[in-house]
Structures are given as structure tokens and as C-alpha cells.
mmCIF file of C-alpha atoms in Angstrom:
data_model
loop_
_atom_site.group_PDB
_atom_site.id
_atom_site.type_symbol
_atom_site.label_atom_id
_atom_site.label_comp_id
_atom_site.label_asym_id
_atom_site.label_seq_id
_atom_site.Cartn_x
_atom_site.Cartn_y
_atom_site.Cartn_z
ATOM 1 C CA MET A 11 7.551 67.228 54.417
ATOM 2 C CA LYS A 12 3.964 66.998 55.671
ATOM 3 C CA LYS A 13 1.376 66.842 52.880
ATOM 4 C CA THR A 14 -1.451 69.339 53.139
ATOM 5 C CA GLN A 15 -4.835 67.662 53.321
ATOM 6 C CA TYR A 16 -7.898 69.488 51.984
ATOM 7 C CA SER A 17 -11.235 68.968 53.719
ATOM 8 C CA LYS A 18 -14.464 68.442 51.795
ATOM 9 C CA THR A 19 -15.596 71.985 52.703
ATOM 10 C CA TYR A 20 -12.299 73.416 51.438
ATOM 11 C CA ARG A 21 -12.551 71.498 48.161
ATOM 12 C CA ILE A 22 -16.205 72.436 47.529
ATOM 13 C CA VAL A 23 -15.553 76.163 48.143
ATOM 14 C CA HIS A 24 -12.303 76.087 46.135
ATOM 15 C CA TRP A 25 -13.895 74.480 43.068
ATOM 16 C CA ALA A 26 -17.097 76.537 43.289
ATOM 17 C CA ILE A 27 -14.985 79.713 43.236
ATOM 18 C CA ALA A 28 -12.795 78.367 40.408
ATOM 19 C CA ILE A 29 -15.786 77.411 38.215
ATOM 20 C CA SER A 30 -17.532 80.732 38.911
ATOM 21 C CA PHE A 31 -14.409 82.659 37.903
ATOM 22 C CA LEU A 32 -14.044 80.567 34.742
ATOM 23 C CA LEU A 33 -17.661 81.238 33.711
ATOM 24 C CA LEU A 34 -17.217 84.923 34.544
ATOM 25 C CA LEU A 35 -14.138 85.070 32.315
ATOM 26 C CA ILE A 36 -16.129 83.495 29.481
ATOM 27 C CA THR A 37 -18.745 86.284 29.693
ATOM 28 C CA ILE A 38 -15.963 88.910 29.630
ATOM 29 C CA PHE A 39 -14.195 87.180 26.736
ATOM 30 C CA LEU A 40 -17.403 86.997 24.695
ATOM 31 C CA ARG A 41 -18.186 90.646 25.426
ATOM 32 C CA LEU A 42 -14.729 91.735 24.250
ATOM 33 C CA THR A 43 -14.583 89.500 21.153
ATOM 34 C CA TRP A 44 -17.393 87.741 19.236
ATOM 35 C CA MET A 45 -20.215 89.479 21.061
ATOM 36 C CA ASN A 46 -18.610 92.928 21.004
ATOM 37 C CA LYS A 47 -21.439 95.425 20.441
ATOM 38 C CA TYR A 48 -19.697 97.046 17.446
ATOM 39 C CA ASN A 49 -19.033 93.692 15.737
ATOM 40 C CA MET A 50 -22.616 92.583 16.332
ATOM 41 C CA ALA A 51 -24.016 95.924 15.105
ATOM 42 C CA ALA A 52 -21.955 95.612 11.900
ATOM 43 C CA ILE A 53 -23.266 92.055 11.294
ATOM 44 C CA ILE A 54 -26.870 93.216 11.840
ATOM 45 C CA GLN A 55 -26.398 96.200 9.511
ATOM 46 C CA ASP A 56 -24.827 94.020 6.779
ATOM 47 C CA TYR A 57 -27.689 91.538 7.012
ATOM 48 C CA LEU A 58 -30.363 94.233 6.873
ATOM 49 C CA LYS A 59 -28.700 95.931 3.862
ATOM 50 C CA ASP A 60 -29.221 92.712 1.881
ATOM 51 C CA THR A 61 -32.946 92.870 2.708
ATOM 52 C CA GLY A 62 -33.206 96.532 1.726
ATOM 53 C CA GLN A 63 -33.574 97.765 5.314
ATOM 54 C CA ILE A 64 -31.236 100.297 6.894
ATOM 55 C CA LEU A 65 -30.314 100.794 10.550
ATOM 56 C CA SER A 66 -28.156 103.630 11.855
ATOM 57 C CA GLU A 67 -25.011 102.728 13.792
ATOM 58 C CA GLU A 68 -26.719 103.799 17.039
ATOM 59 C CA GLN A 69 -29.732 101.586 16.301
ATOM 60 C CA GLY A 70 -27.441 98.672 15.412
ATOM 61 C CA ILE A 71 -25.529 99.055 18.686
ATOM 62 C CA ALA A 72 -28.787 99.306 20.672
ATOM 63 C CA LEU A 73 -30.055 96.089 19.041
ATOM 64 C CA ALA A 74 -26.709 94.352 19.628
ATOM 65 C CA LYS A 75 -26.871 95.291 23.332
ATOM 66 C CA LYS A 76 -30.365 93.780 23.595
ATOM 67 C CA ILE A 77 -29.225 90.549 21.915
ATOM 68 C CA ARG A 78 -26.278 90.081 24.262
ATOM 69 C CA GLN A 79 -28.107 91.199 27.429
ATOM 70 C CA PRO A 80 -28.946 87.638 28.595
ATOM 71 C CA MET A 81 -25.235 86.744 28.424
ATOM 72 C CA TRP A 82 -24.381 89.839 30.451
ATOM 73 C CA ASP A 83 -27.107 88.967 32.979
ATOM 74 C CA TRP A 84 -25.133 85.780 33.662
ATOM 75 C CA HIS A 85 -22.078 87.928 34.442
ATOM 76 C CA ILE A 86 -24.151 89.713 37.099
ATOM 77 C CA TYR A 87 -25.592 86.465 38.527
ATOM 78 C CA LEU A 88 -22.074 84.989 38.756
ATOM 79 C CA GLY A 89 -20.953 88.151 40.550
ATOM 80 C CA TYR A 90 -23.635 87.574 43.188
ATOM 81 C CA VAL A 91 -22.589 83.918 43.472
ATOM 82 C CA LEU A 92 -18.986 85.028 44.046
ATOM 83 C CA VAL A 93 -20.078 87.524 46.721
ATOM 84 C CA GLY A 94 -21.716 84.594 48.527
ATOM 85 C CA LEU A 95 -18.776 82.225 48.011
ATOM 86 C CA PHE A 96 -16.188 84.756 49.192
ATOM 87 C CA SER A 97 -18.348 85.616 52.210
ATOM 88 C CA ILE A 98 -18.242 81.908 53.090
ATOM 89 C CA ARG A 99 -14.506 81.807 52.284
ATOM 90 C CA PHE A 100 -13.768 84.643 54.713
ATOM 91 C CA LEU A 101 -16.030 83.211 57.445
ATOM 92 C CA LEU A 102 -14.547 79.696 57.336
ATOM 93 C CA PRO A 103 -11.300 80.556 59.207
ATOM 94 C CA ALA A 104 -13.456 81.313 62.266
ATOM 95 C CA PHE A 105 -14.457 77.609 62.157
ATOM 96 C CA GLY A 106 -10.910 76.345 61.636
ATOM 97 C CA GLN A 107 -11.304 75.879 57.874
ATOM 98 C CA MET A 108 -9.433 77.561 54.979
ATOM 99 C CA LYS A 109 -7.117 79.734 57.037
ATOM 100 C CA ILE A 110 -6.125 83.114 55.591
ATOM 101 C CA GLN A 111 -2.504 83.169 54.388
ATOM 102 C CA ASN A 112 -0.025 84.991 56.650
ATOM 103 C CA PRO A 113 2.955 86.289 54.636
ATOM 104 C CA LEU A 114 4.555 87.775 57.766
ATOM 105 C CA GLY A 115 5.109 84.470 59.558
ATOM 106 C CA LYS A 116 8.563 83.721 60.903
ATOM 107 C CA ASN A 117 10.866 81.186 59.221
ATOM 108 C CA LEU A 118 9.077 81.451 55.866
ATOM 109 C CA SER A 119 11.136 80.941 52.732
ATOM 110 C CA THR A 120 11.127 83.639 50.034
ATOM 111 C CA LYS A 121 9.004 81.324 47.894
ATOM 112 C CA ALA A 122 6.436 80.806 50.685
ATOM 113 C CA LYS A 123 6.259 84.568 51.310
ATOM 114 C CA PHE A 124 5.709 85.185 47.584
ATOM 115 C CA GLN A 125 2.902 82.593 47.490
ATOM 116 C CA LYS A 126 1.188 84.039 50.548
ATOM 117 C CA TRP A 127 1.491 87.661 49.335
ATOM 118 C CA THR A 128 0.065 86.567 45.966
ATOM 119 C CA TYR A 129 -3.040 85.232 47.722
ATOM 120 C CA ILE A 130 -3.416 88.359 49.876
ATOM 121 C CA ILE A 131 -3.161 90.630 46.809
ATOM 122 C CA PHE A 132 -5.618 88.383 44.952
ATOM 123 C CA TYR A 133 -8.152 88.570 47.805
ATOM 124 C CA VAL A 134 -7.854 92.376 47.981
ATOM 125 C CA CYS A 135 -8.397 92.619 44.198
ATOM 126 C CA VAL A 136 -11.397 90.273 44.398
ATOM 127 C CA ILE A 137 -12.949 92.363 47.180
ATOM 128 C CA VAL A 138 -12.449 95.533 45.084
ATOM 129 C CA SER A 139 -14.046 93.834 42.043
ATOM 130 C CA LEU A 140 -17.012 92.532 44.019
ATOM 131 C CA VAL A 141 -17.629 95.828 45.814
ATOM 132 C CA THR A 142 -17.376 97.885 42.605
ATOM 133 C CA GLY A 143 -19.663 95.386 40.842
ATOM 134 C CA LEU A 144 -22.259 95.724 43.613
ATOM 135 C CA ILE A 145 -22.054 99.528 43.461
ATOM 136 C CA ILE A 146 -22.494 99.428 39.650
ATOM 137 C CA GLU A 147 -25.615 97.277 40.031
ATOM 138 C CA LEU A 148 -27.152 98.574 43.253
ATOM 139 C CA GLY A 149 -25.543 101.931 43.969
ATOM 140 C CA PRO A 150 -26.336 105.500 42.903
ATOM 141 C CA LYS A 151 -26.116 106.137 39.142
ATOM 142 C CA GLU A 152 -23.505 108.887 39.556
ATOM 143 C CA PHE A 153 -21.030 106.263 40.869
ATOM 144 C CA LYS A 154 -21.550 103.885 37.926
ATOM 145 C CA LYS A 155 -18.918 105.315 35.521
ATOM 146 C CA PRO A 156 -16.023 105.623 38.039
ATOM 147 C CA MET A 157 -16.824 102.167 39.465
ATOM 148 C CA GLU A 158 -16.886 100.650 35.948
ATOM 149 C CA ALA A 159 -13.436 102.145 35.270
ATOM 150 C CA ILE A 160 -12.083 100.260 38.310
ATOM 151 C CA HIS A 161 -14.186 97.111 37.785
ATOM 152 C CA VAL A 162 -12.929 96.421 34.246
ATOM 153 C CA LEU A 163 -9.345 96.175 35.560
ATOM 154 C CA GLY A 164 -10.401 92.903 37.223
ATOM 155 C CA ILE A 165 -9.687 90.912 34.083
ATOM 156 C CA TYR A 166 -5.964 91.685 34.368
ATOM 157 C CA TYR A 167 -5.465 90.490 37.944
ATOM 158 C CA LEU A 168 -7.738 87.492 37.389
ATOM 159 C CA VAL A 169 -5.888 86.223 34.309
ATOM 160 C CA ALA A 170 -2.512 86.920 35.988
ATOM 161 C CA PHE A 171 -3.577 85.041 39.147
ATOM 162 C CA ILE A 172 -4.924 82.042 37.201
ATOM 163 C CA ILE A 173 -1.643 81.760 35.252
ATOM 164 C CA LEU A 174 0.481 82.082 38.426
ATOM 165 C CA HIS A 175 -1.767 79.624 40.279
ATOM 166 C CA LEU A 176 -1.583 76.992 37.531
ATOM 167 C CA ILE A 177 2.203 77.355 37.207
ATOM 168 C CA GLY A 178 2.538 77.048 40.993
ATOM 169 C CA VAL A 179 0.292 73.982 41.236
ATOM 170 C CA ILE A 180 1.984 72.179 38.326
ATOM 171 C CA THR A 181 5.445 72.994 39.720
ATOM 172 C CA ALA A 182 4.402 71.756 43.174
ATOM 173 C CA GLU A 183 2.921 68.568 41.690
ATOM 174 C CA PHE A 184 6.254 67.650 40.107
ATOM 175 C CA THR A 185 8.502 68.780 42.966
ATOM 176 C CA GLU A 186 7.978 68.937 46.746
ATOM 177 C CA HIS A 187 4.160 68.522 46.883
ATOM 178 C CA ARG A 188 3.521 65.414 44.802
ATOM 179 C CA GLY A 189 -0.151 64.485 44.715
ATOM 180 C CA ILE A 190 -1.404 68.011 45.454
ATOM 181 C CA ILE A 191 -3.733 67.934 42.430
ATOM 182 C CA SER A 192 -5.362 64.648 43.424
ATOM 183 C CA ARG A 193 -5.734 65.875 47.032
ATOM 184 C CA ILE A 194 -7.546 69.074 45.973
ATOM 185 C CA VAL A 195 -9.737 67.090 43.555
ATOM 186 C CA SER A 196 -10.641 64.005 45.574
ATOM 187 C CA GLY A 197 -9.420 64.766 49.088
ATOM 188 C CA PRO A 198 -7.368 62.606 51.441
ATOM 189 C CA LYS A 199 -7.091 58.930 50.673
ATOM 190 C CA ASN A 200 -8.172 56.734 53.574
ATOM 191 C CA LYS A 201 -5.886 53.759 53.914
ATOM 192 C CA VAL A 202 -7.857 50.530 54.003
ATOM 193 C CA LYS A 203 -6.624 48.108 56.619
ATOM 194 C CA LYS A 204 -6.052 44.640 55.270
ATOM 195 C CA LYS A 205 -7.907 41.900 57.080
ATOM 196 C CA ILE A 206 -5.710 39.054 58.267
#
């Protein structure tokens, strides 16, 4: 079986997208857990009670939102980075790089079709997330709420895709595609000719 070789361009775009998604997930995770506005408001209110000052729940939440705003700004910046990276990703096939998966190709095994459909579904979900994110930030205010309702679903497909992707890569590494991890990390190994 022929081993897939990954060009430098492919590897740079792949890892830039992967790192951006990881950082994006961290901002979502923090927002939903430790930096949840209700948790932070409760901490602020408890602290202020000990000093004899009182904040209403609304004031506590408003203060909590201000404290976590810089973290949420990073979520927005990473969204813009991903818009740029995916624009590059979708332009590269025109230059013979990073071809788009075709799940309808003839003679594909069930496994290959599943892999290719997974990527297609992932790309569609990413496009929906990026477009809704842009509308939330740059679009009319009346679209913000419905777009947010769609945008927040992104965490589910992203986590599901990361899990499937990791399982697939690890399985491939130990079965028919040995060395796939090293090829996507460091690229093709050039064989050095021995001098006689």
C-alpha cells in the first residue's frame, strides 16, 4: 500500500487549524466551567459580603462578564484566524494541495467512504460555525440570538470530530498506515545516499 506523503504546506495548514481549534475549545471550556458568569458572580458576591459591600446578582453577573471579556475576545480572534485558515484550506486544491475528500469515488471501501463523509460533514459544520460566528460579530443585531443558538452547537461536532479523528489516526498508525503520525508531524523522510 502506498504511503501518503504530506507536503510542508499541508502540514502547516493542518497543524495551524488543529492548534486554533484546541485554543478555541479552551475558551469554550473556561466559559462553561470555571469562568461561568454565574460562578464568577457568586465568588465576587461572597468576597464583597466579607468586606461589608453588597452587589445584586445582576451587578455581579455584569462584573463577571467584564472580567472574562479578554478571554472571550480571544475566542473571537481565533474565529477570524480559522476563517483565514479555512479559506486557504479550500483554495489549496486549486493548486494541487490538500484535495477535498470525495466519498462518491468508485472502488472505495466502506471504511474509506465513512472517513471521507466524516470530513465532508466536518467541513460543512465548520462553515456553518464560521458563518454564524461572523454574523454574530458583524451582522445585524436582530440575527444575533438565532445565530448564537446555532453557533453554540459547534462544540458537539468539534469534540465528536476530534475523538473520531484521534481514534482513526491511532488505529491507522498501528495497522495499515504505519508512520502516519511521523509523516504528518515531520513530513517525508529523504533517504540519504551512502557514499561509496
